[in-house]
Coordinates of C-alpha atoms and ligand atoms in Angstrom, one line a residue:
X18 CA -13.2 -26.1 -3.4
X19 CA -11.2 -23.8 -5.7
X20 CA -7.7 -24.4 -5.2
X21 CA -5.5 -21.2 -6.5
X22 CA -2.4 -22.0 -8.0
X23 CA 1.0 -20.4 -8.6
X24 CA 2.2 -19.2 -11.9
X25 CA 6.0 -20.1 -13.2
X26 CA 7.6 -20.2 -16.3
X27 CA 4.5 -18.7 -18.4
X28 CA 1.8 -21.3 -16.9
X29 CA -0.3 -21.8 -13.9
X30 CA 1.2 -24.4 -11.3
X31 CA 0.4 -26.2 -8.5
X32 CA 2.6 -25.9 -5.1
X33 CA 5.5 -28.7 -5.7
X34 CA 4.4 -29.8 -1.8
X35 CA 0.8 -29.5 -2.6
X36 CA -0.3 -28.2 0.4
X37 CA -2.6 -25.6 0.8
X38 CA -4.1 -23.4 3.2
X39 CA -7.5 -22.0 3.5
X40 CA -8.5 -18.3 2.1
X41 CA -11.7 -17.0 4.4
X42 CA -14.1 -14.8 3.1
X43 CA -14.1 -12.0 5.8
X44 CA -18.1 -11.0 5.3
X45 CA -19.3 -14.2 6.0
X46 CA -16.2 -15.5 7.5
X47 CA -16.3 -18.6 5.4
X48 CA -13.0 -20.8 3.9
X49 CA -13.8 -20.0 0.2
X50 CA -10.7 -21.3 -1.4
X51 CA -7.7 -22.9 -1.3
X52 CA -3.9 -21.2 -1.3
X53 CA -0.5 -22.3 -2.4
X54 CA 1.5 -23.2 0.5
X55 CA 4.6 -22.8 -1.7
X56 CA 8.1 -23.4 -0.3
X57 CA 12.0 -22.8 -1.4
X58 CA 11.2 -25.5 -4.1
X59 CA 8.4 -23.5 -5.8
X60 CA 11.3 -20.7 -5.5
X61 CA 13.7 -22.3 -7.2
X62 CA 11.6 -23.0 -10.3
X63 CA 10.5 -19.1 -10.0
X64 CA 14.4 -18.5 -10.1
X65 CA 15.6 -20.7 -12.6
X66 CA 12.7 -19.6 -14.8
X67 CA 13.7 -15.8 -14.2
X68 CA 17.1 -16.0 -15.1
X69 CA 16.4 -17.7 -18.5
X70 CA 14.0 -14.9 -19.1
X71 CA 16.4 -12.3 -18.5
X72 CA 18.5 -11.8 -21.4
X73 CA 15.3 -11.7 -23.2
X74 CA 13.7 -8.8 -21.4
X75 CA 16.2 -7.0 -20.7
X76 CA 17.5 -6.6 -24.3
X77 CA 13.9 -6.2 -25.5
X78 CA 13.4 -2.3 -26.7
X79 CA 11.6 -0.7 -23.7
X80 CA 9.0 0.4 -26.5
X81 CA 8.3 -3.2 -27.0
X82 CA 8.2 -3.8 -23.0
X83 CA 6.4 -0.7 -22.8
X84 CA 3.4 -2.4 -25.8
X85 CA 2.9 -5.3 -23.6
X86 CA 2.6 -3.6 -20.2
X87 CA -0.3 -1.5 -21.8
X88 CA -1.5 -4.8 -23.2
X89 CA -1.2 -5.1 -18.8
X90 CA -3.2 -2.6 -18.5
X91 CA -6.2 -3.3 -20.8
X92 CA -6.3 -6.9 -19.6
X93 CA -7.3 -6.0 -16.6
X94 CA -9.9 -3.0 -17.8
X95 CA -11.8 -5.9 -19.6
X96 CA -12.7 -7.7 -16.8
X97 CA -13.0 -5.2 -14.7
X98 CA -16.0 -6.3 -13.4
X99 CA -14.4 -9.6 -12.5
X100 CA -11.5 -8.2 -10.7
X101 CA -13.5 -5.8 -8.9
X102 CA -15.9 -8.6 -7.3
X103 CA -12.9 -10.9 -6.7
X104 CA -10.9 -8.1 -4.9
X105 CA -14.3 -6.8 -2.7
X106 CA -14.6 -10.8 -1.8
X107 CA -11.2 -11.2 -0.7
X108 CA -10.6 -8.4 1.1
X109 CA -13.9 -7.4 2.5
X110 CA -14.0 -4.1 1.1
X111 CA -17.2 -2.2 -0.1
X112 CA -17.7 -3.0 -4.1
X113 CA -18.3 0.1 -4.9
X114 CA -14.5 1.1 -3.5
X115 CA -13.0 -1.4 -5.2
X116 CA -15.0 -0.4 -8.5
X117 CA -14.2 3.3 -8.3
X118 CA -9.9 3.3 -6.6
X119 CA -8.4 -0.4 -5.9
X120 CA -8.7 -1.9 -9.6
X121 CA -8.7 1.3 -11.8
X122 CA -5.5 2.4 -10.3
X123 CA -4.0 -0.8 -11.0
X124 CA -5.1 -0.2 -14.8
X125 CA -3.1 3.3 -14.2
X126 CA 0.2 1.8 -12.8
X127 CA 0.4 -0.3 -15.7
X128 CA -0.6 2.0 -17.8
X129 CA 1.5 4.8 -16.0
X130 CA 4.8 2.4 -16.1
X131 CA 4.6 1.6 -20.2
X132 CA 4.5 4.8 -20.5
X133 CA 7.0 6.0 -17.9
X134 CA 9.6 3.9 -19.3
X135 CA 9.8 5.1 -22.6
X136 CA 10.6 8.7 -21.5
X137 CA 13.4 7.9 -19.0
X138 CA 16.4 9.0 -19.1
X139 CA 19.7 9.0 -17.5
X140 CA 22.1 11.8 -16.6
X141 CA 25.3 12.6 -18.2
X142 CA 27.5 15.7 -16.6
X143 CA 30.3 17.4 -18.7
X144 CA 33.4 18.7 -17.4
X145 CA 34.8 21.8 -19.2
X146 CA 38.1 21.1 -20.5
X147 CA 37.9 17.7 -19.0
X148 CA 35.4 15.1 -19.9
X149 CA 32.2 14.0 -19.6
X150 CA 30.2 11.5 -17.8
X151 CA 27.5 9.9 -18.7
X152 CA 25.4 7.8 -16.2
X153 CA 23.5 4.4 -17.7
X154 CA 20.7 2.8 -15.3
X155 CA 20.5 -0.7 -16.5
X156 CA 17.9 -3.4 -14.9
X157 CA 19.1 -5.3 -11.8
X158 CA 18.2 -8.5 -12.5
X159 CA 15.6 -10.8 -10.6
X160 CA 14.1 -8.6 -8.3
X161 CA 11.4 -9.6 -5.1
X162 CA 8.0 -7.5 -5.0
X163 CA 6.0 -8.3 -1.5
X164 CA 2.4 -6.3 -0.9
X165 CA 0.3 -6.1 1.8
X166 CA -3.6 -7.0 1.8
X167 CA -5.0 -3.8 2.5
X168 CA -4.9 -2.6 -1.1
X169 CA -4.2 -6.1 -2.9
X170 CA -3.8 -5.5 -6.6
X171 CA -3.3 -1.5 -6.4
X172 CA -0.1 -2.4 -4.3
X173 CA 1.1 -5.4 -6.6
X174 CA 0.8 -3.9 -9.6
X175 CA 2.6 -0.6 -8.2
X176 CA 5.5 -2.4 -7.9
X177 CA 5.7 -5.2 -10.3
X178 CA 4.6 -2.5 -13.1
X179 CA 8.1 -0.2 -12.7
X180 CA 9.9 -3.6 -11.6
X181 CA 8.7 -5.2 -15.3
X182 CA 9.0 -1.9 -17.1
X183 CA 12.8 -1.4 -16.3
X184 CA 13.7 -5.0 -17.7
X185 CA 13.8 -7.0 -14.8
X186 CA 12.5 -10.3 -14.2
X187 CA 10.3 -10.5 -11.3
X188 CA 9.2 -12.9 -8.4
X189 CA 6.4 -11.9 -6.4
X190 CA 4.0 -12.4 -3.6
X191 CA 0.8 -11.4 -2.6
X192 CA -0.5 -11.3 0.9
X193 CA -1.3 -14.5 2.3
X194 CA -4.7 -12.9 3.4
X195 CA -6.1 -11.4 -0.2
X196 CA -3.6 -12.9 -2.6
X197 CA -6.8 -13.6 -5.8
X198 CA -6.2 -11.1 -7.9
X199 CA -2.4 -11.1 -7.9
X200 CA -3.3 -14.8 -9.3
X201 CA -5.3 -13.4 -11.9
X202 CA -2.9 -11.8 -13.2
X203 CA -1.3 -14.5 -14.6
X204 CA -4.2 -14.9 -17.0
X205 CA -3.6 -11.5 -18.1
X206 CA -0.1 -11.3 -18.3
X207 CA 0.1 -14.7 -20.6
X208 CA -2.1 -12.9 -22.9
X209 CA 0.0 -9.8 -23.0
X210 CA 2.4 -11.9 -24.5
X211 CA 4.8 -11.6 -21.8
X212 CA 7.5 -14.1 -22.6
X213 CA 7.7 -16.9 -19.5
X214 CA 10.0 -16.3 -16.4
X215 CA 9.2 -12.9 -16.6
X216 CA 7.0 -12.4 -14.0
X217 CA 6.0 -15.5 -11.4
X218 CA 3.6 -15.3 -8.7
X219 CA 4.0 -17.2 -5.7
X220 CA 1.2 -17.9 -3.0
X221 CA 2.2 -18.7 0.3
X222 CA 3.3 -17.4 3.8
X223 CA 5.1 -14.6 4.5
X224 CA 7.2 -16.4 6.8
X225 CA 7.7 -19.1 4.4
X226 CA 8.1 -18.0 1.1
X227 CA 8.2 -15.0 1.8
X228 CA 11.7 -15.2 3.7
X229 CA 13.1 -17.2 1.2
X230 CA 12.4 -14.1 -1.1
X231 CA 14.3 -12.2 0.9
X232 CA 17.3 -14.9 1.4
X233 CA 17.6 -16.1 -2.0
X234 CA 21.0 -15.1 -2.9
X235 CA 20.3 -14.5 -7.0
X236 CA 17.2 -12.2 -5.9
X237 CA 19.4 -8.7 -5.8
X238 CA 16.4 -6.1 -4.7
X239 CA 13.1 -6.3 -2.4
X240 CA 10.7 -4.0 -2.6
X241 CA 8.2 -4.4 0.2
X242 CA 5.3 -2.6 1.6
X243 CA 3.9 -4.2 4.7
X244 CA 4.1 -3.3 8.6
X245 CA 7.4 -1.8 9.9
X246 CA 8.3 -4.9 12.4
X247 CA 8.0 -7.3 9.0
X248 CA 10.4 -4.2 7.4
X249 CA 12.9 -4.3 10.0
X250 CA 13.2 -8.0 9.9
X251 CA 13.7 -8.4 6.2
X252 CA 16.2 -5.3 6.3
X253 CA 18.5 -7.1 9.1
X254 CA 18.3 -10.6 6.9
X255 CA 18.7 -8.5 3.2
X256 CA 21.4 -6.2 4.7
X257 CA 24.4 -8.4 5.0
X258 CA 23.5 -10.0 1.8
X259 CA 24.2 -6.2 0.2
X260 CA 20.7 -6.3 -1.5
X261 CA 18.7 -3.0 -2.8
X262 CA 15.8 -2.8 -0.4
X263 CA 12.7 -0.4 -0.6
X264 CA 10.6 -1.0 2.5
X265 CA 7.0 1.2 2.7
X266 CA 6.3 0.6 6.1
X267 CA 3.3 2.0 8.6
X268 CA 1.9 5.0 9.9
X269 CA 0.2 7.3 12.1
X270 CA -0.8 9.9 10.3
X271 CA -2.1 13.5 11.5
X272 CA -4.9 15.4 10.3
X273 CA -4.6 18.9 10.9
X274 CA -7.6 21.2 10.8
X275 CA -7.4 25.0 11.6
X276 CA -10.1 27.0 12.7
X277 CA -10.0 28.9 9.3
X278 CA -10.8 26.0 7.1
X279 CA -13.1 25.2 4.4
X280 CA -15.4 23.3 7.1
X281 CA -17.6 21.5 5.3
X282 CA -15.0 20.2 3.6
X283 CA -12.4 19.5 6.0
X284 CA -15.7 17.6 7.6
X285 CA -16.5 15.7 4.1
X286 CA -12.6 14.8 3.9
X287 CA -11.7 13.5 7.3
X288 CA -14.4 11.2 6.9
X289 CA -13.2 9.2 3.8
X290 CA -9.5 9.7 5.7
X291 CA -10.3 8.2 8.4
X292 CA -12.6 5.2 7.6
X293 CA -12.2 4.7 4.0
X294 CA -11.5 1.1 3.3
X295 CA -12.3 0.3 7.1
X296 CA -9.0 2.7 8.3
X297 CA -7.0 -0.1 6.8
X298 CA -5.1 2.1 4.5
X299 CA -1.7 3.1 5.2
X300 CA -1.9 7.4 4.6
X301 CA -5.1 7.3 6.6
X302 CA -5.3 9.8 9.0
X303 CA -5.6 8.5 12.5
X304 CA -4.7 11.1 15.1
X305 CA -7.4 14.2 14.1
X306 CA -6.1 17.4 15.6
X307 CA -8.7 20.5 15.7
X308 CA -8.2 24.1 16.9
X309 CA -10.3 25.1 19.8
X310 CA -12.4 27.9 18.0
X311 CA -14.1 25.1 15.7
X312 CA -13.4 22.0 18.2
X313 CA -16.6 21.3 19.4
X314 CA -18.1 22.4 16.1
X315 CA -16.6 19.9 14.6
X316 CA -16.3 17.4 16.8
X317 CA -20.2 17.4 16.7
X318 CA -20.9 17.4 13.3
X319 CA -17.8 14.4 12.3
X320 CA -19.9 12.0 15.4
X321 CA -23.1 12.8 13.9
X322 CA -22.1 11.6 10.5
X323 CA -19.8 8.9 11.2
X324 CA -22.4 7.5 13.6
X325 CA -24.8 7.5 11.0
X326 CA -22.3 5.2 8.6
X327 CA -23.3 2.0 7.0
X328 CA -21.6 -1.4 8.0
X329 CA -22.2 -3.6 5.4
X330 CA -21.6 -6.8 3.3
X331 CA -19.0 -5.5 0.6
X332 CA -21.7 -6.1 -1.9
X333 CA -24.6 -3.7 -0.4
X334 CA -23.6 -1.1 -2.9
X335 CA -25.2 1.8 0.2
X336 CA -21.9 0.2 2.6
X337 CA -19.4 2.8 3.8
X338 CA -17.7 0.0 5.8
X339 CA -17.7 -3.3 4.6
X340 CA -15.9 -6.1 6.6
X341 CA -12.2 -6.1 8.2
X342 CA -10.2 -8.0 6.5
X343 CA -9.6 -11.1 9.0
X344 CA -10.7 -12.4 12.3
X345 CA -7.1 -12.1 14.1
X346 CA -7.0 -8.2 12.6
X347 CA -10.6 -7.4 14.1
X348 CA -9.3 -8.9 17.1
X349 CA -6.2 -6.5 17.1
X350 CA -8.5 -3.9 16.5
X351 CA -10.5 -4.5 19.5
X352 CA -7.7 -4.7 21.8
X353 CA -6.9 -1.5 21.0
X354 CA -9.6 -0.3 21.7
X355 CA -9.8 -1.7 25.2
X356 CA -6.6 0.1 25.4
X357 CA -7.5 3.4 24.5
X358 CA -10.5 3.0 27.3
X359 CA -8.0 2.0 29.8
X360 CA -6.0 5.3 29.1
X361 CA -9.0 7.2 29.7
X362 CA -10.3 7.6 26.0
X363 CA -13.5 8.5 26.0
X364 CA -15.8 6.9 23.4
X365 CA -17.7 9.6 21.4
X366 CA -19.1 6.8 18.6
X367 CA -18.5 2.9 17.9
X368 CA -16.0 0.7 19.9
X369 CA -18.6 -2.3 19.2
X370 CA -18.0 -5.1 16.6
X371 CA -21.2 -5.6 14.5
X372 CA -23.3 -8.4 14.0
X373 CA -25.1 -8.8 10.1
X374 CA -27.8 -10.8 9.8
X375 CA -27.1 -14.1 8.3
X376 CA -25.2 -15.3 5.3
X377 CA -22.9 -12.1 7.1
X378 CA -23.4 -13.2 10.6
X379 CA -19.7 -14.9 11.2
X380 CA -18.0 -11.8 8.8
X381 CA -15.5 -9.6 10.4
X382 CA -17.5 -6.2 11.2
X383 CA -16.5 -3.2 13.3
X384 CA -18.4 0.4 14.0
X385 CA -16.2 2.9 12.9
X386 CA -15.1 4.3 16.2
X387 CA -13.9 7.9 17.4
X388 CA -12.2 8.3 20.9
X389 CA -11.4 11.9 22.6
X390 CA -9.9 12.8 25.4
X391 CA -6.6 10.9 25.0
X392 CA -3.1 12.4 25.7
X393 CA -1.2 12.8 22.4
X394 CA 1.9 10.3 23.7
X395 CA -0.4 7.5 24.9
X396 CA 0.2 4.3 23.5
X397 CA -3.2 4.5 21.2
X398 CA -2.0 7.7 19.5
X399 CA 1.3 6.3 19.0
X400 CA 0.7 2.9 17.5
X401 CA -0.3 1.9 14.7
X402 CA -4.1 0.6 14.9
X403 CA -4.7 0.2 11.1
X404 CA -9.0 0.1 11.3
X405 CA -11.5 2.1 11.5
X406 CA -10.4 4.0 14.6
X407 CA -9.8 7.4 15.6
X408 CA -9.1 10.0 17.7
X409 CA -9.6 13.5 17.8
X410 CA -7.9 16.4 20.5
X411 CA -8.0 20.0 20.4
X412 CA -4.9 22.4 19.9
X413 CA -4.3 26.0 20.3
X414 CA -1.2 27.0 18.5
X415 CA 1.1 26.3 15.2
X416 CA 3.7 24.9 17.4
X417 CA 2.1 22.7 19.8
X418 CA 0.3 21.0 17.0
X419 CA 3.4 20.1 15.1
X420 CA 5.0 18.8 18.4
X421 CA 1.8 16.8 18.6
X422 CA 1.9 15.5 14.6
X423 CA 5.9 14.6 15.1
X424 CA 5.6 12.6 17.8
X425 CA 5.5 9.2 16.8
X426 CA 7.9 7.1 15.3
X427 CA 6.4 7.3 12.2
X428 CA 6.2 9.6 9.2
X429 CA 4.3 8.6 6.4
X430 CA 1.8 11.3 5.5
X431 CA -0.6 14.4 6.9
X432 CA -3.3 16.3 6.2
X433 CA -3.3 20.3 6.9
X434 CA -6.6 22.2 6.4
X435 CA -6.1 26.2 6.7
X436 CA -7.2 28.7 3.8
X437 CA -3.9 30.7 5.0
X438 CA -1.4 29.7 2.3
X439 CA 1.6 31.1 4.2
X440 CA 0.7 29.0 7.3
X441 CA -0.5 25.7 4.9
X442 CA 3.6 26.4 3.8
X443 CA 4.9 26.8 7.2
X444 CA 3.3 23.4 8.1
X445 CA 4.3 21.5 5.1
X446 CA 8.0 22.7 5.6
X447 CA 7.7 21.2 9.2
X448 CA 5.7 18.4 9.1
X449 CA 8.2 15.5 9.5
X450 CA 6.5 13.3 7.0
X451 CA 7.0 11.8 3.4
X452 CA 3.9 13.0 2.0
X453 CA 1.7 16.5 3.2
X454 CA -1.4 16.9 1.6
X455 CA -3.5 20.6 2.2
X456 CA -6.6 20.9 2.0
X457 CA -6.9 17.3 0.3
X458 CA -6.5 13.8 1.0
X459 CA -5.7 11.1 -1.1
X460 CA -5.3 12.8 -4.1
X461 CA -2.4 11.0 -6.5
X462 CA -0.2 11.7 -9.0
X463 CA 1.8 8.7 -9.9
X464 CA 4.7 10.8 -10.8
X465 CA 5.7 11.8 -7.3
X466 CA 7.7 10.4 -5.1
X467 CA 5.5 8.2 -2.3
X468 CA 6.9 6.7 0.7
X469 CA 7.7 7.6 4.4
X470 CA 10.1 9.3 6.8
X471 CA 11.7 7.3 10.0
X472 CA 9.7 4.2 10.9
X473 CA 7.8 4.6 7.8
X474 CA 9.8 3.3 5.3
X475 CA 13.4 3.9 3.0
X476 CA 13.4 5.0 -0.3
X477 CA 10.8 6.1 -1.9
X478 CA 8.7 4.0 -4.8
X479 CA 6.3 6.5 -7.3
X480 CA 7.5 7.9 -10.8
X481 CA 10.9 8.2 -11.6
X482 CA 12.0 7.4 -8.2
X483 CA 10.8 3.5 -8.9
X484 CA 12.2 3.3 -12.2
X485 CA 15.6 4.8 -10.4
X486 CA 15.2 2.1 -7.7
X487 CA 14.7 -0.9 -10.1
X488 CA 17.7 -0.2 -12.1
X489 CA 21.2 -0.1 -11.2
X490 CA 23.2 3.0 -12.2
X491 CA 27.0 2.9 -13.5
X492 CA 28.9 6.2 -14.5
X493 CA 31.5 6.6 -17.4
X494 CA 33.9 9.5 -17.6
X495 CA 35.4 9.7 -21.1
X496 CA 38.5 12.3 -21.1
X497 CA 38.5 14.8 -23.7
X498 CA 41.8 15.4 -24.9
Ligands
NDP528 P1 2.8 -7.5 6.9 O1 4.1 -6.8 7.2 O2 2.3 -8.5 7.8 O3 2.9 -8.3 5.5 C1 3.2 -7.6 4.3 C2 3.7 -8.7 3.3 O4 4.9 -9.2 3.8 C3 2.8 -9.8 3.1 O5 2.8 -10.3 1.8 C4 3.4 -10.8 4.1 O6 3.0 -12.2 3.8 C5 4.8 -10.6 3.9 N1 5.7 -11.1 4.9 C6 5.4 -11.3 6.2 N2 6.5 -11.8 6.9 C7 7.5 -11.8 6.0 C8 8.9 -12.2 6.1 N3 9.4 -12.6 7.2 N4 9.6 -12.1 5.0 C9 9.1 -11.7 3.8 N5 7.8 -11.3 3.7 C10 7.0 -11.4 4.7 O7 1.8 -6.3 6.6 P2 0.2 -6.5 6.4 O8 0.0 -7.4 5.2 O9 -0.4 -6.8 7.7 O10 -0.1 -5.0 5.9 C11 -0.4 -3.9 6.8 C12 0.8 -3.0 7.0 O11 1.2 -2.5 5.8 C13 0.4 -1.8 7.8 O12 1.4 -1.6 8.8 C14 0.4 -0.7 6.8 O13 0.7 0.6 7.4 C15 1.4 -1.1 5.9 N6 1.3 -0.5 4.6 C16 2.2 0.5 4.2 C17 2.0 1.2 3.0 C18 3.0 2.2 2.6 O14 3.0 2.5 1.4 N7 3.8 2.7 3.4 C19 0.8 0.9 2.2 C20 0.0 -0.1 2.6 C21 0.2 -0.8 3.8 P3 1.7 -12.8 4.5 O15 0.6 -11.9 4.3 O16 1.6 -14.1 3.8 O17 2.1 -12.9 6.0

């Protein structure tokens, strides 16, 4: 069986313990391969390889940084085709999504980042009669990037790429659930010509090696993306440590559709926001609020075409779902759903886990599911379910609608669909939420800044905001006379 390794110093590594644990295949719910169960040891080699790495990146021109992190980027658009199958295996998703968003875009961050870094600049404010300041942002040091599993490599790379680009040295971890392509990178990044200690990769548990991350006095900045009870553990250990944090943390988004919408494509939309990638994307939209002159309108129209969905192995290239990614998520999943028929929802479509004939027949399958009739504060349209479930309520007014959307602890992103711009502004200005897209979903520019309000995160990653957070600013006043 494959056993995946970790990579130190500029070369693949085994675990110093050697122990392992398995990595299942969540269509066919088979142990495929073997994972790094890597400990504070494997750390320390990380560490002691990223600090003699240091002075070399960080001195290196960031045009020179910037040539190898395109190098990055074309690695991985040459085997495209490998990274794609290896990242719809271990994750479960439909190929055909991991061919057309999760590994392009992690050709873009790359690509974005070399780019990014060779047209930043820092501030400098003059003071008439007085002086002047001038502000430089140099790189932090050794810095810790931890990524979730829904999006494997699209999340690594969009925070090792600004992390790398700024001149520090990096340790990072994948999700113990999908952590193959991070691993692949390796590969790429030796043949970038990345010098060693730059950037290591270690496999492992989150509470594991993942906490030692976090504790490791010489690492001086986390950025994390993951759920909000992992965030608010690894901000109570970072905090008294004084440590830079970035935490992009859950959500429970709203979709917002007016009665003067572009229907059928408010309809086309809300389906890919709501199930794409099984519902297991963070700015999914989760809580689907439609005015009452088009409720049942649409309410008809979204069950007919989500019931007619394809569950599928990730390789049936007709799947609109594919599998969820493990079997203690799916079960998550379905107790939620239990939930939300206790509270009185009232299942319009799905609710069932499905069964694929064999090799599939142990995989992780769920019918994308739709529940109405729910109160807006009941536990299921509060909390986080992160699947392929939804639910949809009517609304009346401008006001009780964004009561409704604000409600949760969370505030990561909307979706408002109106054709009247003065009230798509009005809801934008009061939506309580990092991100507010209208009449769109999805739709990404890397420049902007992307994170979360309340429960949903600090700081924000994206553009210059990253390259700000991955650098540590110092400010010079020089008198004039
Ligand atoms: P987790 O919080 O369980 O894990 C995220 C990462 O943190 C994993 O690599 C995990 O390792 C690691 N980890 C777990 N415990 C610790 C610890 N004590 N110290 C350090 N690292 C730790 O999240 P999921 O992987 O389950 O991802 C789903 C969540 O991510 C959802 O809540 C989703 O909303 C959120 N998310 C947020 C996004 C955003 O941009 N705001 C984007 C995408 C997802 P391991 O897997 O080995 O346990």
């Amino acid at each position: 069986m494959e056993k995946l390794m970790n990579y130190v110093d500029g070369v693949y590594c085994p675990p110093i313990n050697e122990q392992y644990f398995d990595n299942i295949n969540p269509a066919t719910g088979e142990v495929y391969c073997l994972i790094p169960d890597s400990d504070d040891n494997d750390l320390a080699l990380a560490v002691t390889a990223a600090e003699k790495a240091f002075p070399i990146w960080s001195n290196m021109p960031a045009e020179e940084r910037s040539k190898i992190l395109v190098r990055f980027s074309e690695g991985i658009e040459k085997r495209m085709e490998q990274f794609v199958a290896a990242e719809s295996k271990d994750n479960g998703k439909p190929i055909t999504l991991a061919r057309h968003v999760d590994i392009p875009r992690a050709v873009s961050n790359f690509h974005f980042f070399a780019s990014a870094i060779i047209h930043f600049s820092s501030e400098s404010h003059y003071m008439e009669g007085v002086g002047i300041n001038y502000t430089t942002r140099k790189p932090i040091g050794i810095v810790a990037c931890i990524s979730p599993w829904n999006l494997p490599l699209y999340l690594f790379s969009w925070k090792i790429a600004p992390a790398l680009a700024a001149g520090n040295c990096v340790i990072a971890k994948p999700s113990e659930i999908t952590p193959y392509t991070a691993t692949m990178l390796g590969e790429i990044a030796t043949e970038a010509g990345l010098p060693p200690g730059v950037l290591n990769i270690l496999n492992g548990t989150g509470a594991k090696i993942g906490d030692a991350m976090v504790r490791h006095p010489k690492i001086s900045a986390i950025s994390f993306t993951g759920g909000t009870a992992t965030g608010e553990h690894i901000a109570r250990t970072a905090a008294p440590m004084f440590k830079k944090l970035s935490l992009e943390l859950g959500g429970k988004n709203p979709t917002i559709i007016f009665d003067d919408c572009d229907f059928d494509d408010a309809l086309k939309t809300t389906i890919r926001s709501s199930f794409a990638n099984q519902g297991q994307i963070c700015l999914c939209g989760s809580r689907i609020f439609v005015q009452k002159g088009i409720y049942e309108k649409f309410k008809e129209a979204f069950v007919a075409k989500v019931s007619s969905s394809k569950v599928s192995f990730p390789e049936d290239p007709k799947a609109n779902l594919g599998a969820i990614v493990s079997e203690s998520h799916l079960t998550k999943i379905l107790t939620y759903i239990d939930l939300a028929k206790k509270e009185g929802g009232k299942v319009l479509t799905g609710g069932n886990r499905v069964f694929l004939p064999a090799p599939h027949d142990k995989g992780f399958y769920l019918e994308p599911t739709i529940f109405e009739s729910l109160p807006y504060d009941c536990k299921t349209n509060q909390e986080e379910i992160f699947g392929p479930v939804v639910t949809i309520m009517p609304f009346e007014t401008e006001e009780e609608v964004l009561m409704m959307a604000n409600s949760t602890k969370y505030g990561l992103a909307s979706s408002v669909w109106t054709t009247n711009v003065k009230k798509a502004h009005r809801m934008a200005d009061q939506l309580n939420m990092g991100i507010v897209w209208v009449n769109a979903w999805l739709i990404r520019d890397l420049r902007t800044p992307f994170g979360g309000m309340k429960a949903s995160g600090v700081g924000r990653e994206g553009g210059l905001e990253a390259l700000r957070f991955f650098t540590e600013p110092k400010n010079i006043f020089i008198k004039v006379d």
